[in-house]
Amino acid sequence: QVLLVESGGGLVQAGGSLRLSCAASRSIFSNNAMGWYRQAPGKQRELVAAITSRGSTNYADSVKDRFTISRDNAKNTVYLQMNSLKPEDTAVYYCNAKRMATISSAIDYWGKGTLVTVSS
């Protein structure tokens, strides 16, 4: 079953903007923190931004002043607005839903990913 579906990736020039969308099931959206991760070729996957069900956000230092994560509760959708894009932002971006099963373990759900390519 498909729980998370990303869209909005593409090719943009450095300095440009792009908005990613992630449509989630209602249960996943309401009961989990949502986030965006990315993975560039040859690099490890990293957290880009996250948002809790209550709206609290967290960002990687590399995108803190350029990206904005938000959610639309009516649509069960989380967004990642990416501005001032850099070639270093090029990666496959994955939507993530995370639930803390215990105080020290979590359950993750992942989308298939959407490719963002930023040209110099």
Backbone as a ProteinNet text record, in pm:
[ID]
protein_1_A
[PRIMARY]
QVLLVESGGGLVQAGGSLRLSCAASRSIFSNNAMGWYRQAPGKQRELVAAITSRGSTNYADSVKDRFTISRDNAKNTVYLQMNSLKPEDTAVYYCNAKRMATISSAIDYWGKGTLVTVSS
[TERTIARY]
82.5	0	87.3	39.4	110.8	60	149.8	113.4	156.7	266.5	321.6	357.3	311.7	336.9	392	516.1	579.8	555.2	562.8	553.8	619.3	649.5	702.4	849.3	918.8	1059.6	1079.4	1201.8	1230.9	1366.4	1389.4	1515.1	1496.3	1579.8	1574.5	1715.6	1725.6	1854	1887	2014.7	2058.1	1992	1944.6	1874.5	1724.9	1679.8	1538.3	1466.2	1337.6	1253.6	1175.6	1136	1059	979.8	860.5	781	749.5	785.9	756.9	631	556.1	434.9	440.1	380.4	371.6	231.4	158.1	22.9	27.8	-33.4	-30	-170.2	-179.5	-307.1	-341	-465.7	-509	-446.7	-445	-391.3	-242.3	-169.5	-26.7	-1.8	-77.2	-58.3	-89	-193.4	-237.6	-160.3	-104.3	-39	113.3	169.7	314.5	370.8	494.4	568.1	601.1	596	624.2	754.8	822.6	947.8	993.7	1097.8	1163	1308.5	1352.3	1492.1	1541.3	1671	1726.3	1852.1	1879.4	1998.3	2058.6	2180.4	2253.3	2338.1	2373.7	2455.5	2584.7	2611.8	2732.8	2731.1	2619.5	2609.5	2500.8	2509.3	2409.1	2282.7	2173.6	2047.5	2048.8	1996.4	1996.4	1859.8	1831.1	1707.5	1718.4	1617.6	1612.8	1524.6	1405	1310.5	1205.6	1149.8	1045.8	941.9	822.1	714.4	628.7	595.4	514	366.7	284.2	140	88.3	164.1	125.1	186.9	269.2	323.6	464.5	527.3	665.5	755.8	855.7	942.9	1088.3	1164.1	1306.5	1371.4	1487.6	1555.3	1702.2	1754.9	1898.6	1962.5	2080.5	2147.8	2168.9	2192.3	2221.4	2103.3	1982.1	1863.6	1780.4	1824.6	1745.3	1684.4	1758.1	1710	1654.4	1644.4	1600	1476.6	1459.9	1348.6	1244.4	1120.6	1011.9	922.5	904.1	814	680.6	572.8	440.5	345.7	227.3	128.6	-9.4	-91.5	-230.9	-310.9	-369.1	-440.6	-563.3	-628.6	-747.2	-713.3	-592.9	-550.3	-456.5	-422.6	-327.2	-199.3	-150.9	-36.1	68.7	193.5	303.9	381.8	431.3	502.3	643.4	727.7	860.6	884.3	879.3	907.6	1057.2	1119.3	1262.8	1295.5	1361.5	1401.4	1553	1601.2	1744.9	1820.3	1773.6	1831.9	1976.2	2053.9	2194.2	2220.3	2326.2	2359.5	2376.3	2421.4	2439	2307.3	2196.4	2065	2018.4	2091	2054.3	2053.2	1940.8	1925.1	1787.1	1767.8	1634	1575.1	1459.5	1394.3	1284.2	1286.9	1192.1	1101.9	975.8	881.5	889.7	879.4	892.5	786.8	738.1	649.6	713.4	724.1	792.7	705.7	698.1	624.9	716.8	719.4	800.5	725.7	778.9	716.9	747.2	867.9	911.7	991.5	1044	1123.2	1255.4	1292.7	1420.4	1412.4	1293.8	1280.9	1166.3	1178.2	1078.5	1041	923.7	877	869.8	931	936.2	859.4	794.7	729.2	791.7	811	881.7	807.6	819.8	771.1	877.9	846.6	941.6	1048.7	1021.5	1117.8	1087	1134.3	1122.1	1255.4	1301.6	1434.1	1432.3	1524	1544.2	1684.8	1694.3	1823.7	1839.6	1945.4	1971.8	2096.2	2080	2191.9	2265.9	2395.5	2476.5	2474.8
-118.4	0	125.4	227.1	353.3	446.5	483.7	569.5	713.8	732.9	865.2	880.2	988.1	1010.9	1151	1158.6	1287.7	1335.2	1465.6	1525.1	1663	1716.7	1851.3	1863	1752	1757.7	1799.5	1835	1876.2	1941.4	2004.5	2072.9	2222.9	2285.8	2430.9	2487	2615.3	2682.4	2728.4	2740.7	2791.5	2926.1	2942.9	3064.2	3055.6	2952.4	2934.7	2870.8	2846.7	2790.3	2670	2587.3	2468.7	2430.1	2378.1	2331.8	2184.5	2108.3	1966.3	1940.7	1841.1	1803.7	1656.6	1623.1	1485	1459.5	1377.9	1341.8	1216	1222.3	1111.3	1063.9	942.7	894.7	971.6	980.3	1057.8	1006.5	875.3	818.8	847.3	836.7	864.4	1012.1	1095.4	1239.4	1288.3	1236.9	1285.5	1227.8	1110.9	1042.7	1043.5	1106.1	1105.7	1244.1	1261.2	1377.9	1355	1459.5	1449.4	1520.6	1473.6	1537.5	1509.3	1579.4	1559.6	1523.8	1419.9	1379.9	1388.9	1389.7	1387.4	1302.3	1250	1169.7	1198.8	1247.4	1273.7	1151.2	1134.2	1019	1011.5	895.7	876.4	933.4	989.3	1048.5	980.5	996.9	938.4	1022.7	958.8	1029.8	1122.8	1242	1338.6	1403.5	1441.5	1512.4	1655.1	1697.9	1833.8	1920.6	1873.5	1948.1	1853.4	1889.3	1807.9	1897.3	1844.4	1918.4	1821.3	1858.6	1772.8	1794.5	1711.7	1725.3	1856.5	1915.3	2042.4	2162.7	2136.1	2243.9	2289	2227.5	2262.1	2213.4	2293.4	2260.1	2250.3	2180.2	2165.4	2157.3	2221.6	2226	2191.1	2134	2116.1	2253.7	2269.6	2398.7	2446.4	2353.8	2388.6	2449.1	2430.6	2481.4	2573.8	2599.9	2670.1	2802.2	2880.1	3011.1	3012.9	2896.4	2890.2	2803.7	2701.6	2608.7	2629.1	2597.8	2606.3	2483.8	2415.1	2301.2	2345.9	2295.2	2331.6	2216.1	2225.1	2119.9	2178.1	2101.9	2136.5	2021.4	2042.7	1935.6	1886.7	1976	1937.9	1844.6	1860.2	1779.6	1665.9	1656.7	1555.1	1560.2	1679.9	1701.8	1788	1751	1829.4	1884.7	2006.2	2072.8	2109.8	2125.3	2178.7	2285.9	2410	2521.2	2545.2	2534.7	2548.8	2673.4	2767.5	2890.9	2901.8	2988.1	3011.1	2879.8	2797.1	2664.2	2670.2	2576.4	2564.9	2429.4	2418.2	2287.9	2180.2	2218.8	2124.9	2066.7	2127.3	2077.1	1962.9	1937.2	1830.6	1696.5	1629.4	1502.1	1445.8	1323.3	1266.3	1301.6	1362.6	1404.5	1305.8	1261	1162.1	1217.4	1189.5	1223.2	1116.4	1158.6	1067.3	1093.5	987	995.4	914	971.3	906.6	902.5	784	766.2	703.4	762.4	708.1	592.1	472.4	353.8	343.3	381	387.5	515.5	536.1	656.2	651.1	534.4	520.3	453.4	429.4	368.5	432.6	429.7	492.6	403.5	428.4	359.9	463	431.9	524.5	472.6	564.7	536.6	627.7	574.1	648.6	652.3	764.3	774.1	723.2	718.1	669	771.3	896.3	1000.7	1077.9	1200.9	1284.1	1354.4	1353.6	1406.5	1557.2	1623.3	1766.8	1787.7	1853.7	1882	2032.2	2085.4	2228.4	2251.1	2319.7	2346.8	2472.7	2476.1	2590.2	2696.7
0	0	0	-67.3	-74.9	34.5	123.5	234.7	215.5	145.3	121.7	-25.5	-86.3	-227.6	-248.1	-294.9	-319.4	-461.6	-479.2	-610.8	-605.7	-721.7	-728.9	-761.7	-771.7	-805.8	-950.2	-982.7	-1118.4	-1128.7	-1241.9	-1269.5	-1258.5	-1178.2	-1161.8	-1162.9	-1191.1	-1188.1	-1047	-1019.7	-890.5	-863.8	-741.9	-705.8	-723.9	-790	-814.3	-698	-718.4	-613.6	-664.1	-569.9	-601.8	-477.9	-496.1	-383.4	-398.4	-299	-296.3	-215.1	-255.7	-184.8	-148.1	-36.7	7	57.7	-14.8	25.3	110.3	225.3	319.7	354.7	403.9	454.5	580.5	612.8	728.5	858.2	875.6	998.3	1012.6	903.7	905.6	933.5	869.4	882.4	1023.2	1082.1	1212	1330.2	1313.8	1425.1	1421.7	1322.5	1307.8	1280.6	1320.1	1275.9	1128.6	1050.3	908.1	877.4	775	741	600.2	564.8	436.6	458.9	393.1	391.5	248.3	232.9	98.4	95.6	-21.7	-40	-177	-175.5	-298.2	-331.8	-458.6	-497.5	-416.8	-361	-284.9	-145	-104.4	28	109.5	239.6	326.8	327.5	360.1	369.3	489.8	472.2	580	596.5	717.6	746.4	695.3	623	572	660.5	687.1	769.4	824.2	938	999.4	1063.9	1076.2	1139.4	1219.2	1340.6	1425.2	1394.7	1453.4	1434.3	1490.4	1581.7	1640.5	1569.2	1469.5	1390.4	1423.7	1520.8	1552.5	1440.5	1405.9	1293.8	1334.2	1251.3	1270.4	1133.2	1118.9	990.4	1002.5	896.1	887.5	873.6	929	923.4	779.8	689.8	552.4	477	528.6	460	546.3	665.9	767.1	720.4	647	604.6	463.1	402.9	263.7	241.6	323.1	306.8	415.7	382.7	479.4	467.3	577.3	578.7	637.3	581.4	628.6	604.1	658.4	637.2	616.9	546.7	525.1	583.3	698.9	767.8	691	621.2	545.3	430.1	375.8	262.1	300	427.7	474	391	372.6	286.3	355.2	337.6	389	270.3	284.9	177.8	219.9	121.1	144.1	39.1	82.2	-6.4	-5.4	-120.4	-131.5	-212.7	-149.5	-214.6	-217.9	-303.8	-317.3	-330.5	-418.9	-435.4	-483.8	-434.6	-468.6	-532.8	-611.9	-669.6	-563	-445	-335.3	-285.6	-324.1	-284.9	-374	-480.1	-572.3	-500.1	-505.8	-436.2	-463.7	-422.3	-420.1	-285	-286	-163.3	-126.9	-3.3	44.1	152.5	140.5	245.6	353.4	476.4	589.1	694.8	752.3	867.7	978.6	1095.7	1206.4	1330.5	1388.3	1513	1615.5	1732.6	1840.8	1904.4	1885.6	1942.8	2091.3	2127.8	2266.4	2281.4	2401.5	2422.5	2347.2	2298.4	2229.9	2092.9	2043	1911.1	1834.1	1701.1	1615.8	1499.5	1446	1326.7	1214.7	1103.4	990.5	870.5	801.1	674.3	570.1	450.3	347	215.2	147.2	11.5	-83.2	-211.3	-310.4	-345.9	-320.7	-347.7	-474.8	-479.9	-598.7	-620	-742.9	-773.8	-793.7	-725.3	-741.2	-794.2	-907.5	-967.1	-983.4	-925.5	-931.2	-1015.5	-1125.5	-1214.6	-1172.2	-1198.8	-1162.1	-1269.5
[MASK]
++++++++++++++++++++++++++++++++++++++++++++++++++++++++++++++++++++++++++++++++++++++++++++++++++++++++++++++++++++++++

